[in-house]
mmCIF file of C-alpha atoms and ligand atoms in Angstrom:
data_model
loop_
_atom_site.group_PDB
_atom_site.id
_atom_site.type_symbol
_atom_site.label_atom_id
_atom_site.label_comp_id
_atom_site.label_asym_id
_atom_site.label_seq_id
_atom_site.Cartn_x
_atom_site.Cartn_y
_atom_site.Cartn_z
ATOM 1 C CA MET V 1 -8.573 25.797 3.527
ATOM 2 C CA ASN V 2 -7.472 22.940 5.703
ATOM 3 C CA VAL V 3 -5.264 20.692 3.551
ATOM 4 C CA ALA V 4 -6.594 17.608 5.335
ATOM 5 C CA ASP V 5 -10.003 18.303 3.792
ATOM 6 C CA LEU V 6 -8.738 17.836 0.208
ATOM 7 C CA PRO V 7 -9.806 14.908 -1.898
ATOM 8 C CA LYS V 8 -7.013 12.282 -1.886
ATOM 9 C CA VAL V 9 -5.524 9.455 -3.931
ATOM 10 C CA GLU V 10 -3.831 6.664 -1.996
ATOM 11 C CA LEU V 11 -1.617 4.130 -3.824
ATOM 12 C CA HIS V 12 -0.035 2.181 -0.969
ATOM 13 C CA LEU V 13 -2.442 0.541 1.525
ATOM 14 C CA HIS V 14 -2.127 -3.062 2.764
ATOM 15 C CA HIS V 15 -5.641 -4.419 2.953
ATOM 16 C CA GLU V 16 -5.207 -6.412 6.176
ATOM 17 C CA GLY V 17 -2.886 -3.718 7.578
ATOM 18 C CA ALA V 18 -5.770 -1.263 7.333
ATOM 19 C CA ALA V 19 -7.973 -3.434 9.566
ATOM 20 C CA PRO V 20 -9.212 -1.381 12.564
ATOM 21 C CA PRO V 21 -8.158 -3.130 15.839
ATOM 22 C CA ALA V 22 -11.813 -3.160 17.008
ATOM 23 C CA PHE V 23 -12.790 -5.056 13.875
ATOM 24 C CA VAL V 24 -9.997 -7.666 14.380
ATOM 25 C CA ARG V 25 -10.965 -8.043 18.033
ATOM 26 C CA GLN V 26 -14.592 -8.583 17.072
ATOM 27 C CA LEU V 27 -13.722 -11.297 14.521
ATOM 28 C CA ALA V 28 -11.386 -12.969 17.040
ATOM 29 C CA ALA V 29 -14.205 -13.051 19.570
ATOM 30 C CA GLU V 30 -16.680 -14.483 17.047
ATOM 31 C CA LYS V 31 -14.221 -17.206 16.100
ATOM 32 C CA LYS V 32 -12.979 -17.783 19.596
ATOM 33 C CA VAL V 33 -9.349 -17.223 18.533
ATOM 34 C CA ASP V 34 -6.980 -15.893 21.176
ATOM 35 C CA ILE V 35 -4.842 -13.111 19.712
ATOM 36 C CA SER V 36 -4.515 -10.971 22.815
ATOM 37 C CA LYS V 37 -0.762 -10.726 22.288
ATOM 38 C CA VAL V 38 -1.462 -8.646 19.191
ATOM 39 C CA PHE V 39 -2.815 -5.774 21.255
ATOM 40 C CA ASN V 40 -1.369 -3.310 23.744
ATOM 41 C CA ASP V 41 -3.144 -2.107 26.942
ATOM 42 C CA GLN V 42 -4.830 0.762 25.064
ATOM 43 C CA GLY V 43 -6.313 -1.764 22.548
ATOM 44 C CA GLY V 44 -4.058 -0.746 19.619
ATOM 45 C CA TYR V 45 -1.632 -3.082 17.865
ATOM 46 C CA ALA V 46 1.546 -3.822 19.796
ATOM 47 C CA PHE V 47 4.949 -4.313 18.157
ATOM 48 C CA LYS V 48 8.556 -3.284 18.919
ATOM 49 C CA ASP V 49 10.288 -3.203 15.521
ATOM 50 C CA PHE V 50 9.730 -3.991 11.853
ATOM 51 C CA VAL V 51 10.181 -7.773 11.985
ATOM 52 C CA HIS V 52 7.943 -7.919 15.027
ATOM 53 C CA PHE V 53 5.394 -5.771 13.251
ATOM 54 C CA LEU V 54 5.324 -8.323 10.386
ATOM 55 C CA SER V 55 4.564 -11.166 12.752
ATOM 56 C CA VAL V 56 1.880 -9.196 14.680
ATOM 57 C CA TYR V 57 0.410 -8.309 11.252
ATOM 58 C CA GLU V 58 0.191 -12.000 10.384
ATOM 59 C CA ALA V 59 -1.248 -12.911 13.755
ATOM 60 C CA ALA V 60 -3.926 -10.259 13.349
ATOM 61 C CA THR V 61 -4.655 -11.383 9.818
ATOM 62 C CA SER V 62 -5.172 -14.965 11.045
ATOM 63 C CA VAL V 63 -8.673 -14.124 12.190
ATOM 64 C CA LEU V 64 -9.689 -13.375 8.537
ATOM 65 C CA LYS V 65 -10.675 -16.863 7.502
ATOM 66 C CA THR V 66 -13.417 -16.612 4.847
ATOM 67 C CA PRO V 67 -14.427 -14.533 1.818
ATOM 68 C CA GLU V 68 -17.201 -13.076 3.967
ATOM 69 C CA ASP V 69 -14.606 -11.890 6.521
ATOM 70 C CA TYR V 70 -12.753 -10.079 3.724
ATOM 71 C CA ALA V 71 -16.047 -8.542 2.492
ATOM 72 C CA ARG V 72 -16.518 -7.151 5.999
ATOM 73 C CA LEU V 73 -12.902 -6.021 6.115
ATOM 74 C CA THR V 74 -13.259 -4.250 2.801
ATOM 75 C CA ARG V 75 -16.323 -2.318 4.029
ATOM 76 C CA ALA V 76 -14.542 -1.321 7.273
ATOM 77 C CA VAL V 77 -11.366 -0.183 5.388
ATOM 78 C CA LEU V 78 -13.243 1.769 2.726
ATOM 79 C CA GLU V 79 -15.502 3.521 5.286
ATOM 80 C CA GLU V 80 -12.343 4.717 7.078
ATOM 81 C CA SER V 81 -10.602 5.744 3.767
ATOM 82 C CA ALA V 82 -13.757 7.606 2.540
ATOM 83 C CA ALA V 83 -14.008 9.413 5.899
ATOM 84 C CA ASN V 84 -10.496 10.629 5.282
ATOM 85 C CA GLY V 85 -11.412 12.110 1.939
ATOM 86 C CA VAL V 86 -9.846 9.332 -0.130
ATOM 87 C CA VAL V 87 -11.576 9.118 -3.587
ATOM 88 C CA TYR V 88 -9.360 6.411 -5.076
ATOM 89 C CA THR V 89 -7.383 3.694 -3.292
ATOM 90 C CA GLU V 90 -5.113 0.917 -4.441
ATOM 91 C CA SER V 91 -5.052 -1.832 -1.889
ATOM 92 C CA PHE V 92 -2.458 -4.545 -1.610
ATOM 93 C CA ILE V 93 -4.157 -7.987 -1.324
ATOM 94 C CA SER V 94 -2.226 -11.192 -0.800
ATOM 95 C CA PRO V 95 -3.444 -14.536 -2.078
ATOM 96 C CA ASP V 96 -1.306 -16.085 0.694
ATOM 97 C CA PHE V 97 -3.878 -14.754 3.177
ATOM 98 C CA CYS V 98 -6.791 -15.215 0.857
ATOM 99 C CA GLY V 99 -7.006 -18.924 0.107
ATOM 100 C CA GLY V 100 -3.420 -19.908 0.625
ATOM 101 C CA GLY V 101 -2.301 -19.255 -2.972
ATOM 102 C CA ASP V 102 -4.963 -21.587 -4.516
ATOM 103 C CA VAL V 103 -6.458 -19.943 -7.649
ATOM 104 C CA ALA V 104 -10.050 -21.231 -7.122
ATOM 105 C CA ALA V 105 -10.106 -20.147 -3.484
ATOM 106 C CA TRP V 106 -8.560 -16.757 -4.417
ATOM 107 C CA ARG V 107 -11.360 -16.174 -6.997
ATOM 108 C CA ASP V 108 -13.898 -16.598 -4.145
ATOM 109 C CA TYR V 109 -12.118 -14.133 -1.857
ATOM 110 C CA LEU V 110 -11.658 -11.671 -4.747
ATOM 111 C CA ALA V 111 -15.392 -11.852 -5.710
ATOM 112 C CA ALA V 112 -16.351 -11.041 -2.096
ATOM 113 C CA ILE V 113 -13.895 -8.139 -1.881
ATOM 114 C CA ARG V 114 -15.046 -6.744 -5.268
ATOM 115 C CA GLU V 115 -18.703 -6.951 -4.328
ATOM 116 C CA ALA V 116 -18.063 -5.034 -1.091
ATOM 117 C CA ALA V 117 -15.896 -2.498 -2.998
ATOM 118 C CA ASP V 118 -18.648 -1.958 -5.673
ATOM 119 C CA LYS V 119 -21.157 -1.320 -2.935
ATOM 120 C CA ALA V 120 -18.825 1.143 -1.202
ATOM 121 C CA GLU V 121 -18.309 2.946 -4.522
ATOM 122 C CA ALA V 122 -22.028 3.278 -4.904
ATOM 123 C CA ASP V 123 -22.755 4.576 -1.441
ATOM 124 C CA LEU V 124 -19.543 6.205 -0.247
ATOM 125 C CA GLY V 125 -18.147 7.414 -3.587
ATOM 126 C CA ILE V 126 -14.724 5.809 -3.147
ATOM 127 C CA THR V 127 -13.156 3.776 -5.970
ATOM 128 C CA MET V 128 -10.899 0.793 -5.079
ATOM 129 C CA ARG V 129 -8.571 -1.257 -7.282
ATOM 130 C CA GLY V 130 -6.483 -4.250 -6.170
ATOM 131 C CA VAL V 131 -2.812 -4.869 -6.459
ATOM 132 C CA VAL V 132 -1.978 -8.546 -5.776
ATOM 133 C CA THR V 133 1.022 -8.772 -3.537
ATOM 134 C CA CYS V 134 3.385 -11.653 -2.744
ATOM 135 C CA VAL V 135 5.225 -11.699 0.577
ATOM 136 C CA ARG V 136 8.973 -11.575 0.324
ATOM 137 C CA HIS V 137 9.782 -13.734 3.439
ATOM 138 C CA PHE V 138 7.352 -16.418 2.237
ATOM 139 C CA GLY V 139 9.882 -16.992 -0.640
ATOM 140 C CA PRO V 140 9.886 -17.139 -4.458
ATOM 141 C CA GLU V 141 7.787 -20.348 -4.756
ATOM 142 C CA LYS V 142 4.818 -18.847 -2.907
ATOM 143 C CA ALA V 143 5.344 -15.684 -4.926
ATOM 144 C CA LYS V 144 4.854 -17.686 -8.121
ATOM 145 C CA ALA V 145 1.521 -19.022 -6.811
ATOM 146 C CA SER V 146 0.510 -15.426 -5.988
ATOM 147 C CA ALA V 147 1.541 -14.294 -9.441
ATOM 148 C CA LEU V 148 -0.545 -17.062 -10.978
ATOM 149 C CA CYS V 149 -3.562 -15.893 -8.950
ATOM 150 C CA ALA V 150 -2.889 -12.322 -10.138
ATOM 151 C CA ALA V 151 -2.447 -13.361 -13.791
ATOM 152 C CA GLU V 152 -5.682 -15.410 -13.732
ATOM 153 C CA THR V 153 -7.667 -12.498 -12.397
ATOM 154 C CA ALA V 154 -5.899 -9.545 -14.114
ATOM 155 C CA GLY V 155 -8.234 -7.021 -15.658
ATOM 156 C CA ASP V 156 -10.105 -3.841 -14.878
ATOM 157 C CA TRP V 157 -10.044 -4.439 -11.166
ATOM 158 C CA ILE V 158 -6.880 -6.390 -10.367
ATOM 159 C CA VAL V 159 -4.524 -3.968 -12.015
ATOM 160 C CA GLY V 160 -1.086 -4.555 -10.552
ATOM 161 C CA PHE V 161 1.320 -6.934 -8.911
ATOM 162 C CA GLY V 162 3.652 -6.124 -5.998
ATOM 163 C CA MET V 163 5.716 -7.474 -3.150
ATOM 164 C CA GLY V 164 5.823 -6.578 0.561
ATOM 165 C CA GLY V 165 7.343 -8.365 3.491
ATOM 166 C CA ASP V 166 10.789 -8.501 5.014
ATOM 167 C CA GLU V 167 13.296 -6.641 2.794
ATOM 168 C CA GLY V 168 16.063 -8.326 4.763
ATOM 169 C CA GLN V 169 15.300 -11.716 3.105
ATOM 170 C CA GLY V 170 16.818 -12.530 -0.220
ATOM 171 C CA HIS V 171 16.942 -10.231 -3.280
ATOM 172 C CA GLN V 172 14.436 -8.617 -5.531
ATOM 173 C CA GLY V 173 15.832 -10.720 -8.445
ATOM 174 C CA ASP V 174 14.811 -13.931 -6.656
ATOM 175 C CA PHE V 175 11.226 -12.983 -7.611
ATOM 176 C CA SER V 176 11.814 -12.223 -11.241
ATOM 177 C CA TYR V 177 9.866 -15.352 -12.412
ATOM 178 C CA ALA V 178 6.811 -14.195 -10.508
ATOM 179 C CA TYR V 179 7.181 -10.650 -11.881
ATOM 180 C CA ASP V 180 7.589 -11.913 -15.436
ATOM 181 C CA MET V 181 4.331 -13.864 -15.087
ATOM 182 C CA ALA V 182 2.575 -10.715 -13.869
ATOM 183 C CA ARG V 183 4.043 -8.558 -16.630
ATOM 184 C CA GLU V 184 2.963 -11.077 -19.261
ATOM 185 C CA ALA V 185 -0.586 -10.786 -17.858
ATOM 186 C CA ASP V 186 -0.347 -7.015 -18.510
ATOM 187 C CA LEU V 187 -0.247 -6.168 -14.837
ATOM 188 C CA ARG V 188 1.523 -2.967 -13.741
ATOM 189 C CA LEU V 189 4.401 -3.502 -11.262
ATOM 190 C CA THR V 190 5.542 -2.188 -7.932
ATOM 191 C CA THR V 191 7.639 -3.582 -5.061
ATOM 192 C CA HIS V 192 8.752 -2.516 -1.593
ATOM 193 C CA ALA V 193 12.344 -1.293 -1.683
ATOM 194 C CA GLY V 194 14.412 1.398 -0.039
ATOM 195 C CA GLU V 195 12.410 1.188 3.195
ATOM 196 C CA PHE V 196 14.783 -0.904 5.267
ATOM 197 C CA GLY V 197 17.092 -1.779 2.325
ATOM 198 C CA GLY V 198 19.474 1.003 1.122
ATOM 199 C CA PRO V 199 19.647 2.557 -2.343
ATOM 200 C CA GLN V 200 21.011 -0.711 -3.780
ATOM 201 C CA SER V 201 17.695 -2.375 -3.056
ATOM 202 C CA VAL V 202 15.969 0.299 -5.169
ATOM 203 C CA ARG V 203 18.447 -0.235 -8.010
ATOM 204 C CA GLU V 204 17.734 -3.988 -7.840
ATOM 205 C CA ALA V 205 13.963 -3.359 -7.957
ATOM 206 C CA ILE V 206 14.360 -1.247 -11.097
ATOM 207 C CA GLU V 207 16.952 -3.478 -12.837
ATOM 208 C CA ASP V 208 15.834 -6.957 -11.797
ATOM 209 C CA LEU V 209 12.051 -6.496 -11.633
ATOM 210 C CA ASN V 210 11.574 -3.606 -13.996
ATOM 211 C CA VAL V 211 8.944 -1.964 -11.792
ATOM 212 C CA GLU V 212 7.440 1.487 -12.607
ATOM 213 C CA ARG V 213 6.605 2.294 -8.999
ATOM 214 C CA ILE V 214 8.450 1.667 -5.712
ATOM 215 C CA GLY V 215 6.802 1.122 -2.308
ATOM 216 C CA HIS V 216 8.660 3.579 -0.048
ATOM 217 C CA GLY V 217 11.923 4.021 -1.989
ATOM 218 C CA VAL V 218 12.804 6.845 0.362
ATOM 219 C CA ARG V 219 16.345 5.647 1.045
ATOM 220 C CA SER V 220 17.162 6.513 -2.573
ATOM 221 C CA ILE V 221 18.006 9.930 -1.141
ATOM 222 C CA GLU V 222 21.343 8.416 0.038
ATOM 223 C CA ASP V 223 22.495 8.119 -3.592
ATOM 224 C CA ALA V 224 22.346 11.250 -5.749
ATOM 225 C CA GLY V 225 22.885 9.198 -8.971
ATOM 226 C CA LEU V 226 19.899 7.011 -8.160
ATOM 227 C CA VAL V 227 17.720 10.050 -7.475
ATOM 228 C CA LYS V 228 18.590 11.369 -10.961
ATOM 229 C CA GLU V 229 17.704 7.890 -12.380
ATOM 230 C CA LEU V 230 14.284 7.891 -10.679
ATOM 231 C CA VAL V 231 13.596 11.243 -12.267
ATOM 232 C CA ALA V 232 14.872 10.205 -15.707
ATOM 233 C CA ARG V 233 12.781 6.964 -15.639
ATOM 234 C CA GLN V 234 9.787 8.796 -14.165
ATOM 235 C CA ILE V 235 9.451 6.200 -11.424
ATOM 236 C CA THR V 236 6.829 7.045 -8.814
ATOM 237 C CA LEU V 237 7.520 6.544 -5.064
ATOM 238 C CA GLU V 238 4.661 5.453 -2.865
ATOM 239 C CA VAL V 239 5.893 7.323 0.202
ATOM 240 C CA CYS V 240 4.434 6.564 3.651
ATOM 241 C CA PRO V 241 5.996 9.164 5.979
ATOM 242 C CA GLY V 242 4.164 8.249 9.235
ATOM 243 C CA SER V 243 4.925 4.544 8.733
ATOM 244 C CA ASN V 244 8.641 5.352 8.277
ATOM 245 C CA VAL V 245 8.771 7.422 11.479
ATOM 246 C CA VAL V 246 6.924 4.838 13.616
ATOM 247 C CA LEU V 247 9.164 1.982 12.276
ATOM 248 C CA GLY V 248 12.273 4.053 13.048
ATOM 249 C CA VAL V 249 13.515 4.618 9.485
ATOM 250 C CA TYR V 250 13.540 8.434 10.297
ATOM 251 C CA PRO V 251 13.332 10.177 13.665
ATOM 252 C CA SER V 252 10.610 12.681 12.633
ATOM 253 C CA ILE V 253 8.560 13.944 9.751
ATOM 254 C CA ALA V 254 10.798 16.986 9.587
ATOM 255 C CA ALA V 255 13.814 14.682 9.115
ATOM 256 C CA HIS V 256 12.005 12.624 6.434
ATOM 257 C CA PRO V 257 13.402 12.954 2.857
ATOM 258 C CA ILE V 258 10.021 13.323 1.066
ATOM 259 C CA LYS V 259 10.539 17.077 0.573
ATOM 260 C CA ARG V 260 14.132 16.662 -0.701
ATOM 261 C CA LEU V 261 13.002 13.924 -3.093
ATOM 262 C CA ARG V 262 10.167 16.077 -4.426
ATOM 263 C CA ASP V 263 12.424 19.098 -4.722
ATOM 264 C CA ALA V 264 14.815 16.930 -6.805
ATOM 265 C CA GLY V 265 12.017 16.203 -9.257
ATOM 266 C CA VAL V 266 11.096 12.698 -8.163
ATOM 267 C CA ASN V 267 7.401 11.759 -8.526
ATOM 268 C CA VAL V 268 6.407 11.405 -4.896
ATOM 269 C CA THR V 269 2.989 10.457 -3.594
ATOM 270 C CA VAL V 270 1.638 10.088 -0.001
ATOM 271 C CA SER V 271 0.011 6.971 1.535
ATOM 272 C CA THR V 272 -0.524 5.435 4.979
ATOM 273 C CA ASP V 273 0.777 1.821 4.517
ATOM 274 C CA ASP V 274 -0.960 0.170 7.568
ATOM 275 C CA PRO V 275 -2.720 3.126 9.225
ATOM 276 C CA PRO V 276 -4.046 1.697 12.482
ATOM 277 C CA PHE V 277 -0.703 -0.003 13.167
ATOM 278 C CA PHE V 278 1.116 3.292 12.731
ATOM 279 C CA GLY V 279 -1.436 5.549 14.488
ATOM 280 C CA THR V 280 -2.063 7.442 11.292
ATOM 281 C CA THR V 281 -4.765 8.350 8.751
ATOM 282 C CA MET V 282 -4.551 10.116 5.391
ATOM 283 C CA ARG V 283 -5.804 13.296 7.076
ATOM 284 C CA ARG V 284 -3.080 13.021 9.596
ATOM 285 C CA GLU V 285 -0.336 12.493 7.015
ATOM 286 C CA TYR V 286 -1.435 15.716 5.305
ATOM 287 C CA GLU V 287 -1.512 17.686 8.569
ATOM 288 C CA MET V 288 1.937 16.415 9.546
ATOM 289 C CA LEU V 289 3.414 17.316 6.102
ATOM 290 C CA HIS V 290 1.759 20.684 6.174
ATOM 291 C CA GLN V 291 3.214 21.376 9.616
ATOM 292 C CA ALA V 292 6.726 20.106 8.790
ATOM 293 C CA PHE V 293 7.131 21.532 5.309
ATOM 294 C CA GLY V 294 4.455 24.235 4.924
ATOM 295 C CA TRP V 295 2.895 22.397 1.971
ATOM 296 C CA ASP V 296 -0.338 24.085 0.933
ATOM 297 C CA ALA V 297 -3.449 23.016 -1.011
ATOM 298 C CA ASP V 298 -1.682 23.485 -4.380
ATOM 299 C CA ASP V 299 1.187 21.267 -3.239
ATOM 300 C CA PHE V 300 -1.190 18.541 -2.159
ATOM 301 C CA THR V 301 -3.329 18.808 -5.265
ATOM 302 C CA ASN V 302 -0.102 18.415 -7.249
ATOM 303 C CA LEU V 303 0.835 15.294 -5.264
ATOM 304 C CA ASN V 304 -2.561 13.832 -5.825
ATOM 305 C CA THR V 305 -2.467 14.505 -9.540
ATOM 306 C CA THR V 306 0.887 12.742 -9.620
ATOM 307 C CA ALA V 307 -0.719 9.840 -7.749
ATOM 308 C CA ALA V 308 -3.699 9.695 -10.093
ATOM 309 C CA ASN V 309 -1.345 9.679 -13.117
ATOM 310 C CA ALA V 310 0.662 6.792 -11.541
ATOM 311 C CA ALA V 311 -2.410 4.787 -10.569
ATOM 312 C CA PHE V 312 -2.645 1.393 -12.234
ATOM 313 C CA CYS V 313 -6.312 1.814 -13.212
ATOM 314 C CA ASP V 314 -7.572 2.255 -16.814
ATOM 315 C CA ASP V 315 -7.661 5.732 -18.255
ATOM 316 C CA GLY V 316 -11.476 6.212 -18.007
ATOM 317 C CA THR V 317 -11.188 5.612 -14.237
ATOM 318 C CA ARG V 318 -8.169 7.928 -14.052
ATOM 319 C CA GLN V 319 -10.028 10.749 -15.790
ATOM 320 C CA ARG V 320 -12.922 10.419 -13.290
ATOM 321 C CA VAL V 321 -10.464 10.549 -10.366
ATOM 322 C CA LEU V 322 -8.613 13.557 -11.801
ATOM 323 C CA LYS V 323 -11.967 15.364 -12.130
ATOM 324 C CA LYS V 324 -12.655 14.775 -8.447
ATOM 325 C CA LEU V 325 -9.303 16.437 -7.593
ATOM 326 C CA GLU V 326 -10.101 19.642 -9.418
ATOM 327 C CA ARG V 327 -10.562 22.724 -7.194
ATOM 328 C CA SER V 328 -12.536 25.849 -8.215
HETATM 329 N N1 ADE C 401 3.572 -5.474 4.810
HETATM 330 C C1 ADE C 401 2.701 -4.629 5.463
HETATM 331 N N2 ADE C 401 3.317 -3.430 5.700
HETATM 332 C C2 ADE C 401 4.544 -3.482 5.226
HETATM 333 C C3 ADE C 401 5.641 -2.638 5.160
HETATM 334 N N3 ADE C 401 5.564 -1.366 5.633
HETATM 335 N N4 ADE C 401 6.801 -3.038 4.628
HETATM 336 C C4 ADE C 401 6.839 -4.249 4.113
HETATM 337 N N5 ADE C 401 5.853 -5.141 4.102
HETATM 338 C C5 ADE C 401 4.728 -4.718 4.694
HETATM 339 ZN ZN1 ZN C 402 3.854 -1.227 2.610
#
């Protein structure tokens, strides 16, 4: 069988970062916003490095101005994910972009996103859950506002709290107040670390924020003691190989440490991060990993089971997802 045809679980997808360029161009035209600098000559997103990527991401996101826009985005993203065989997806959603951190406005955005997700579940068979994310380079005060939005809406659909953004700014521990708020609201925790930051950033994430998953975390491979600790603590890495290659963290998939981390016993999973930005899809990630490492259907089913077990959803949802992964 072609491994790309397998049912998939995705744990690391930025909601705006999954917006197809054609969708963003359409919204920009409707709203008469000029974001031509966001695109290259081929109509894809244009950026030259990670920090530039973050600013292009924010410029593209600026066309999403209403809950209705987010409902349309949700439909477009879930259609693409479902077409890639994704049966369960955890999407990172930022109150900073959805109502500017105001709880009442956030509730309106969230209601629109959920309605679109419920409809997609009914007619495309894909289940989505939300992980509220703060943005590291917006600073700890904005992160607290995001955590309040997360805490106020925590439940069976908003299931986690996380942080993206520029790892070069500040420390994980600067955000401990926001993370404490989220933890007290029974949200499960993840943060980006070990993508551009070295192994020390992963240690800080574990020690200062007490997260159970790490977004990327791949640079843990540079510290054998840390790799052992990830195994001992059963921390799951949300690995996004194609993203890492396009952003220059590794020169190729073959040079990527995902196989070495997996062989060392770390819980690794596979996601796309911001697929249209990085010219990838879940199918493509599987094809690239199959080609680089010879992983077969059993390997990928194993990775997907790991992902389902590390998903932040309730156990009833998890059992339904695990059932969809079973092969005869
Ligand atoms: N926001 C969107 N994509 C991101 C990434 N790969 N790293 C950090 N923040 C992000
Ligand atoms: Zn990410």
